[in-house]
Amino acid sequence: MLILDDWGTGNIDATTRNDLLEIIDDRAGHRATIIAHQLPVEHWHGWIGDATIADAILDRLMQRVHRFILEGESRRTGATRKPAARARAQATGLRSPIHTQEASMS
């Protein structure tokens, strides 16, 4: 089983894109892959940065996918999150980790 946590939180370069496609292609339909992310799937193309590779990755991941959307307080930050940080996230339109996290399994 491969677990990709915090998917889409950092930049991805051409070498990493190609490596990621190769890994996912090798696993598609044969081995479990779990992706935990806060980046909506509709933004994955932009994050991956190459439409052809993004299409190939998504095609392989979405063949046999089970999506779980988790909502509510984060177990990591929960009540410890300061109101000012929550207000900043809402004002900027960013999705705060205390609101939604999604995990995709294929």
mmCIF file of C-alpha atoms in Angstrom:
data_model
loop_
_atom_site.group_PDB
_atom_site.id
_atom_site.type_symbol
_atom_site.label_atom_id
_atom_site.label_comp_id
_atom_site.label_asym_id
_atom_site.label_seq_id
_atom_site.Cartn_x
_atom_site.Cartn_y
_atom_site.Cartn_z
ATOM 1 C CA MET A 1 0.000 0.000 0.000
ATOM 2 C CA LEU A 2 1.274 3.471 -0.927
ATOM 3 C CA ILE A 3 0.045 6.461 1.108
ATOM 4 C CA LEU A 4 0.532 9.945 -0.334
ATOM 5 C CA ASP A 5 -0.252 12.374 2.474
ATOM 6 C CA ASP A 6 -0.611 16.157 2.078
ATOM 7 C CA TRP A 7 -1.009 15.728 -1.683
ATOM 8 C CA GLY A 8 -0.688 18.994 -3.557
ATOM 9 C CA THR A 9 0.832 21.080 -0.778
ATOM 10 C CA GLY A 10 4.191 21.782 -2.454
ATOM 11 C CA ASN A 11 5.524 22.531 -5.908
ATOM 12 C CA ILE A 12 6.129 19.712 -8.349
ATOM 13 C CA ASP A 13 8.790 19.802 -11.072
ATOM 14 C CA ALA A 14 8.987 17.926 -14.394
ATOM 15 C CA THR A 15 11.122 15.081 -13.021
ATOM 16 C CA THR A 16 8.780 14.554 -10.088
ATOM 17 C CA ARG A 17 5.730 14.623 -12.404
ATOM 18 C CA ASN A 18 7.235 11.905 -14.582
ATOM 19 C CA ASP A 19 8.281 9.805 -11.577
ATOM 20 C CA LEU A 20 4.822 10.153 -10.040
ATOM 21 C CA LEU A 21 3.160 9.045 -13.288
ATOM 22 C CA GLU A 22 5.482 6.036 -13.519
ATOM 23 C CA ILE A 23 4.778 4.982 -9.910
ATOM 24 C CA ILE A 24 1.012 5.387 -10.265
ATOM 25 C CA ASP A 25 1.031 3.631 -13.643
ATOM 26 C CA ASP A 26 2.896 0.649 -12.165
ATOM 27 C CA ARG A 27 0.392 0.403 -9.295
ATOM 28 C CA ALA A 28 -2.857 1.065 -11.203
ATOM 29 C CA GLY A 29 -5.309 -1.787 -10.799
ATOM 30 C CA HIS A 30 -2.862 -3.947 -8.851
ATOM 31 C CA ARG A 31 -1.961 -2.227 -5.594
ATOM 32 C CA ALA A 32 -3.712 0.081 -3.158
ATOM 33 C CA THR A 33 -2.873 3.785 -3.149
ATOM 34 C CA ILE A 34 -4.293 6.244 -0.632
ATOM 35 C CA ILE A 35 -4.097 9.971 -1.296
ATOM 36 C CA ALA A 36 -4.931 12.350 1.546
ATOM 37 C CA HIS A 37 -5.412 15.924 0.382
ATOM 38 C CA GLN A 38 -7.099 19.228 0.895
ATOM 39 C CA LEU A 39 -6.603 20.305 -2.723
ATOM 40 C CA PRO A 40 -9.876 19.796 -4.628
ATOM 41 C CA VAL A 41 -9.552 17.305 -7.482
ATOM 42 C CA GLU A 42 -10.541 20.006 -9.982
ATOM 43 C CA HIS A 43 -7.279 21.818 -9.083
ATOM 44 C CA TRP A 44 -4.997 18.810 -9.570
ATOM 45 C CA HIS A 45 -4.265 19.682 -13.223
ATOM 46 C CA GLY A 46 -2.978 23.091 -12.169
ATOM 47 C CA TRP A 47 -0.872 21.634 -9.374
ATOM 48 C CA ILE A 48 0.625 18.897 -11.550
ATOM 49 C CA GLY A 49 1.431 21.545 -14.165
ATOM 50 C CA ASP A 50 1.258 19.427 -17.327
ATOM 51 C CA ALA A 51 -2.176 18.639 -18.740
ATOM 52 C CA THR A 52 -1.119 15.426 -20.498
ATOM 53 C CA ILE A 53 0.587 13.960 -17.439
ATOM 54 C CA ALA A 54 -2.246 15.142 -15.173
ATOM 55 C CA ASP A 55 -4.790 13.397 -17.449
ATOM 56 C CA ALA A 56 -2.731 10.195 -17.362
ATOM 57 C CA ILE A 57 -2.366 10.276 -13.552
ATOM 58 C CA LEU A 58 -6.054 11.006 -12.970
ATOM 59 C CA ASP A 59 -7.095 8.348 -15.489
ATOM 60 C CA ARG A 60 -5.133 5.718 -13.594
ATOM 61 C CA LEU A 61 -6.223 6.888 -10.149
ATOM 62 C CA MET A 62 -9.907 7.201 -11.001
ATOM 63 C CA GLN A 63 -10.271 3.707 -12.530
ATOM 64 C CA ARG A 64 -11.162 2.146 -9.178
ATOM 65 C CA VAL A 65 -11.564 4.976 -6.704
ATOM 66 C CA HIS A 66 -13.331 5.218 -3.365
ATOM 67 C CA ARG A 67 -13.612 8.810 -2.126
ATOM 68 C CA PHE A 68 -14.143 9.759 1.491
ATOM 69 C CA ILE A 69 -14.814 13.369 2.419
ATOM 70 C CA LEU A 70 -14.116 14.138 6.041
ATOM 71 C CA GLU A 71 -15.662 17.261 7.523
ATOM 72 C CA GLY A 72 -15.525 18.835 10.937
ATOM 73 C CA GLU A 73 -12.892 19.840 13.430
ATOM 74 C CA SER A 74 -9.366 18.698 12.732
ATOM 75 C CA ARG A 75 -8.134 16.139 15.222
ATOM 76 C CA ARG A 76 -4.696 17.731 14.890
ATOM 77 C CA THR A 77 -5.701 21.335 15.603
ATOM 78 C CA GLY A 78 -9.290 21.104 16.849
ATOM 79 C CA ALA A 79 -10.087 23.574 19.594
ATOM 80 C CA THR A 80 -6.467 24.756 19.746
ATOM 81 C CA ARG A 81 -6.853 26.697 16.498
ATOM 82 C CA LYS A 82 -7.019 30.395 17.252
ATOM 83 C CA PRO A 83 -10.070 32.402 16.127
ATOM 84 C CA ALA A 84 -7.813 34.886 14.299
ATOM 85 C CA ALA A 85 -6.335 32.108 12.140
ATOM 86 C CA ARG A 86 -9.808 30.795 11.353
ATOM 87 C CA ALA A 87 -10.997 34.315 10.404
ATOM 88 C CA ARG A 88 -7.958 34.827 8.126
ATOM 89 C CA ALA A 89 -8.642 31.542 6.338
ATOM 90 C CA GLN A 90 -12.286 32.491 5.795
ATOM 91 C CA ALA A 91 -11.415 36.031 4.645
ATOM 92 C CA THR A 92 -8.932 34.791 2.056
ATOM 93 C CA GLY A 93 -11.271 32.082 0.787
ATOM 94 C CA LEU A 94 -8.795 29.333 1.652
ATOM 95 C CA ARG A 95 -10.157 26.021 2.749
ATOM 96 C CA SER A 96 -9.035 25.505 6.283
ATOM 97 C CA PRO A 97 -7.876 22.036 7.337
ATOM 98 C CA ILE A 98 -10.488 22.081 10.076
ATOM 99 C CA HIS A 99 -13.303 22.141 7.522
ATOM 100 C CA THR A 100 -12.614 19.512 4.869
ATOM 101 C CA GLN A 101 -10.108 16.828 4.055
ATOM 102 C CA GLU A 102 -10.542 14.268 1.366
ATOM 103 C CA ALA A 103 -8.958 10.866 0.973
ATOM 104 C CA SER A 104 -9.058 8.954 -2.290
ATOM 105 C CA MET A 105 -8.243 5.276 -2.475
ATOM 106 C CA SER A 106 -7.626 3.328 -5.634
#
